[in-house]
PDB file of C-alpha atoms in Angstrom:
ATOM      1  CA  UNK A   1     -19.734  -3.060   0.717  1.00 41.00           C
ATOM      2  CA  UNK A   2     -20.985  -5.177   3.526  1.00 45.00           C
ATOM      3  CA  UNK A   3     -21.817  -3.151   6.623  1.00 43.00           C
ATOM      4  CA  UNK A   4     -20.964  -5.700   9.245  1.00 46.00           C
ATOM      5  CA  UNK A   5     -18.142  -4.600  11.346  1.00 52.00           C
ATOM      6  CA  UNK A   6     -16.295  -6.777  14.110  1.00 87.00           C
ATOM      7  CA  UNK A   7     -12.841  -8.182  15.077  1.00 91.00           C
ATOM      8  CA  UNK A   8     -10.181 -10.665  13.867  1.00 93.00           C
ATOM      9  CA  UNK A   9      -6.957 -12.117  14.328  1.00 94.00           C
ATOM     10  CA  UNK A  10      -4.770 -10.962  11.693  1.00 96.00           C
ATOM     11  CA  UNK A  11      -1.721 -13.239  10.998  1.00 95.00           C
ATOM     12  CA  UNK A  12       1.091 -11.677   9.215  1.00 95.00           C
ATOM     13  CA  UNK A  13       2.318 -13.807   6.272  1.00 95.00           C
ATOM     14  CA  UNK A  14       0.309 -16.791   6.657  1.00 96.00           C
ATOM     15  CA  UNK A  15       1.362 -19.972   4.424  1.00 96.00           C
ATOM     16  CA  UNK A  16      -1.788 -21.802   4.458  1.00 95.00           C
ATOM     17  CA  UNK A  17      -5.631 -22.029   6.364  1.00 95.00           C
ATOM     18  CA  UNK A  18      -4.527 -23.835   9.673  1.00 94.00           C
ATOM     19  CA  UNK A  19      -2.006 -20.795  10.434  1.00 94.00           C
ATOM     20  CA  UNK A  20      -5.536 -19.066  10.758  1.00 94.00           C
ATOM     21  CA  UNK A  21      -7.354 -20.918  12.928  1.00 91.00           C
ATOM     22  CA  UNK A  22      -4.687 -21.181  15.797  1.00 87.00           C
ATOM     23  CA  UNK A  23      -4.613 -19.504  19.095  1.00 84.00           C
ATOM     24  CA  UNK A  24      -4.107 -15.958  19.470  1.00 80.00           C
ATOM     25  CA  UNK A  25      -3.604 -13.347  21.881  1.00 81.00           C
ATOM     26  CA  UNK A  26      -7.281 -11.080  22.702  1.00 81.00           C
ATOM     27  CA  UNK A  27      -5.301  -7.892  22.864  1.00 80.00           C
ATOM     28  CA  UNK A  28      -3.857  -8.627  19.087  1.00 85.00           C
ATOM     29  CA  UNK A  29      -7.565  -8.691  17.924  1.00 90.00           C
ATOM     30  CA  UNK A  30      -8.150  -5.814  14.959  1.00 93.00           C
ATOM     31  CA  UNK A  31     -11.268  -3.797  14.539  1.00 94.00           C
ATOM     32  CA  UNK A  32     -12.522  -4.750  10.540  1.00 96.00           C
ATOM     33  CA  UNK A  33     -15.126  -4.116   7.849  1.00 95.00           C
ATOM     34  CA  UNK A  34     -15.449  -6.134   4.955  1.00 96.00           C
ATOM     35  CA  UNK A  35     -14.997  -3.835   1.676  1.00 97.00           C
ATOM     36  CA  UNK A  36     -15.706  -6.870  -1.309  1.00 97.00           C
ATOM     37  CA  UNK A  37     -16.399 -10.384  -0.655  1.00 97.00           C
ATOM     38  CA  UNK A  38     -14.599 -12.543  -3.119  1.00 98.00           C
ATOM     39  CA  UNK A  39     -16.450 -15.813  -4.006  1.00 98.00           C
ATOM     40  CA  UNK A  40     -14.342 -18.818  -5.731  1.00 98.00           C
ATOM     41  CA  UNK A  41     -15.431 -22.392  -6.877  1.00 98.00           C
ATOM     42  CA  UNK A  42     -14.679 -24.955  -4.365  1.00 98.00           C
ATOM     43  CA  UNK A  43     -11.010 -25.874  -6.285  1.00 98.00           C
ATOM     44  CA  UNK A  44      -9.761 -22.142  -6.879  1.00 98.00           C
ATOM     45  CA  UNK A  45     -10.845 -21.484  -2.903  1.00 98.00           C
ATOM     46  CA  UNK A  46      -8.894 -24.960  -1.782  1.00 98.00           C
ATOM     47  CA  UNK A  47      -6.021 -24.177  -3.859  1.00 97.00           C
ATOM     48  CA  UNK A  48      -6.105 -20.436  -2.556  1.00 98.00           C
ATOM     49  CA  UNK A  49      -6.582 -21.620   0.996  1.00 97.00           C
ATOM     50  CA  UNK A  50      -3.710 -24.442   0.902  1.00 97.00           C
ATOM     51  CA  UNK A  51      -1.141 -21.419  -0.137  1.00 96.00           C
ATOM     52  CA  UNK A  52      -1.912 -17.919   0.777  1.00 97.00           C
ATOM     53  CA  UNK A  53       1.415 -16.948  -0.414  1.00 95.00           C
ATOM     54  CA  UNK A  54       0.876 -16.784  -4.243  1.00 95.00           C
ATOM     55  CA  UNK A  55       0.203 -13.846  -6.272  1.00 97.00           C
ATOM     56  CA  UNK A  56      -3.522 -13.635  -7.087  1.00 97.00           C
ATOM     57  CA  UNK A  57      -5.565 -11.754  -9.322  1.00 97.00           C
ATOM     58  CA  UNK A  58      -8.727 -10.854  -7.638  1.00 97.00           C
ATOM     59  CA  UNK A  59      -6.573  -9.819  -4.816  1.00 98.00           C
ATOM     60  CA  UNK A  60      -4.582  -7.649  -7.409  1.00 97.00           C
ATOM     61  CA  UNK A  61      -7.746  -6.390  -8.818  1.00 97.00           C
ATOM     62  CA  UNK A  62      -9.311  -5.157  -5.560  1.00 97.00           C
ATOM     63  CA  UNK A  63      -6.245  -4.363  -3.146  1.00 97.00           C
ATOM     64  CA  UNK A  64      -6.700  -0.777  -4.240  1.00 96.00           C
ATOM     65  CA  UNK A  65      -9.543  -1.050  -1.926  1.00 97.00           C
ATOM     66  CA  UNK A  66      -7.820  -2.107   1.321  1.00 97.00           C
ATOM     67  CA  UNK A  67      -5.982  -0.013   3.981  1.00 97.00           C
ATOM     68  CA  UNK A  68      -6.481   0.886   7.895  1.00 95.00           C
ATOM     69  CA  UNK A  69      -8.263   4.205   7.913  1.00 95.00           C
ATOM     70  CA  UNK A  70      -8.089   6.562  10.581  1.00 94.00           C
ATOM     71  CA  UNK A  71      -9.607   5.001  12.944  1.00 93.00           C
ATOM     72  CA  UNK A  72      -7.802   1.835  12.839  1.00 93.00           C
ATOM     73  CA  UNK A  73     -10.645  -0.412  10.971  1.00 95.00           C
ATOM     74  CA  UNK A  74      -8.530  -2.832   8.685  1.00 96.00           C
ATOM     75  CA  UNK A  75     -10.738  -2.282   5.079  1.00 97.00           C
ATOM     76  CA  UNK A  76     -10.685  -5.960   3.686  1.00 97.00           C
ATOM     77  CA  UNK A  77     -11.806  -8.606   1.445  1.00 98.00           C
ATOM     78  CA  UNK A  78     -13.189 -11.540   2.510  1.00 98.00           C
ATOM     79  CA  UNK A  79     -12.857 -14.596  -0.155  1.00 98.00           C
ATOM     80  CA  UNK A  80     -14.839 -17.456   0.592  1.00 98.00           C
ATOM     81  CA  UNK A  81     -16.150 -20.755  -1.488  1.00 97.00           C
ATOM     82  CA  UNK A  82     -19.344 -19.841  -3.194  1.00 97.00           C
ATOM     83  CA  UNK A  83     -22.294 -20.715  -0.783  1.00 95.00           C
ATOM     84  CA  UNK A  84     -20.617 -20.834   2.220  1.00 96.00           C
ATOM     85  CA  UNK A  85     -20.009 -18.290   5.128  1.00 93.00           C
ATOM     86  CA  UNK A  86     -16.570 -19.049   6.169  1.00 96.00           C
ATOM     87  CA  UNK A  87     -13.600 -17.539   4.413  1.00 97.00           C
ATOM     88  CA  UNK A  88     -10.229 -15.451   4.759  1.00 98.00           C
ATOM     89  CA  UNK A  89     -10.486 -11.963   5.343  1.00 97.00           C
ATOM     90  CA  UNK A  90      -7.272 -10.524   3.284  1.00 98.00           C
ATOM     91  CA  UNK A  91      -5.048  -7.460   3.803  1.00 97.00           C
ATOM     92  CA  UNK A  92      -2.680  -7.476   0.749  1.00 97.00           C
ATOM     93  CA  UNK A  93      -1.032  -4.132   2.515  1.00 94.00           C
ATOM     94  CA  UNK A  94      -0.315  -2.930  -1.642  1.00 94.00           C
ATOM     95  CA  UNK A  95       0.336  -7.355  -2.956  1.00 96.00           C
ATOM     96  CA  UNK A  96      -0.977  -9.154  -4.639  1.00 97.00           C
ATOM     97  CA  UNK A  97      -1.295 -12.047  -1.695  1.00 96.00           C
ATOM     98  CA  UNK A  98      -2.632 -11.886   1.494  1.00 97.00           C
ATOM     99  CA  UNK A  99       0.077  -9.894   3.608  1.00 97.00           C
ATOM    100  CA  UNK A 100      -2.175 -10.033   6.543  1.00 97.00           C
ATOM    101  CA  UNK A 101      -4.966 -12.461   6.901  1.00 97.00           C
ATOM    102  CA  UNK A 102      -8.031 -13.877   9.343  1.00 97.00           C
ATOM    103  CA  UNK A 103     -10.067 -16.771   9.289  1.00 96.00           C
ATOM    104  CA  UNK A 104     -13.757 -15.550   8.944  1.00 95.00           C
ATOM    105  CA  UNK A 105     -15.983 -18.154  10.645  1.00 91.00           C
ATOM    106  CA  UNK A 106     -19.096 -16.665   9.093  1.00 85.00           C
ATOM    107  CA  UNK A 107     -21.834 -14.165  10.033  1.00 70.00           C
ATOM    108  CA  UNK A 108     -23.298 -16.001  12.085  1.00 54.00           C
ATOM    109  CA  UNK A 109     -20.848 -16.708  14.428  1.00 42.00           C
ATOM    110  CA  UNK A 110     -18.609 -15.032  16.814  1.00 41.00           C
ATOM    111  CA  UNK A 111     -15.280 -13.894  16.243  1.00 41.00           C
TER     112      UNK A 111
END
């Protein structure tokens, strides 16, 4: 488990990457911790990233993992391209596809 522990804009039922990386609100911000980072070859991350709204396996595999515990930190995954920082952080809320997701611009940047 990563130990890292910040804030993201969590879109409900996104359809693709760009639905991400749009303007939100500050006060709809949620507090987060990375749980399992996910790392995919440059096609299965493009082809995850292009439609968020298919069933996937290593989200099936790991959802178990996710929830908001009492404090209200949303527990994720974050899937990203193997070596690369960016990703999605995902909230599959019990599915197999991100329910909830963020754009993760990497560690070493600001959210």
């Amino acid at each position: 488990m990563n130990d890292f522990h910040s804030t993201a804009f969590f879109v409900k039922h996104p359809f693709r990457i760009e639905d991400l990386k749009v303007p939100h609100r500050y006060e709809t911000r949620k507090r987060f911790v990375v749980v399992k980072t996910i790392e995919l070859s440059k096609i299965d991350y493009d082809n995850f990233v292009a439609d968020l709204c298919v069933d996937r396996i290593f989200i099936e595999e790991n959802k178990g993992l996710c929830h908001v515990n009492e404090d209200g930190v949303w527990r994720c995954l974050l899937v990203k391209q193997r070596g690369r920082s960016d990703g999605v952080l995902v909230m599959p809320d019990g599915r197999d596809y991100p329910k909830y997701a963020a754009y993760y611009p990497g560690e070493e940047d600001e959210l």
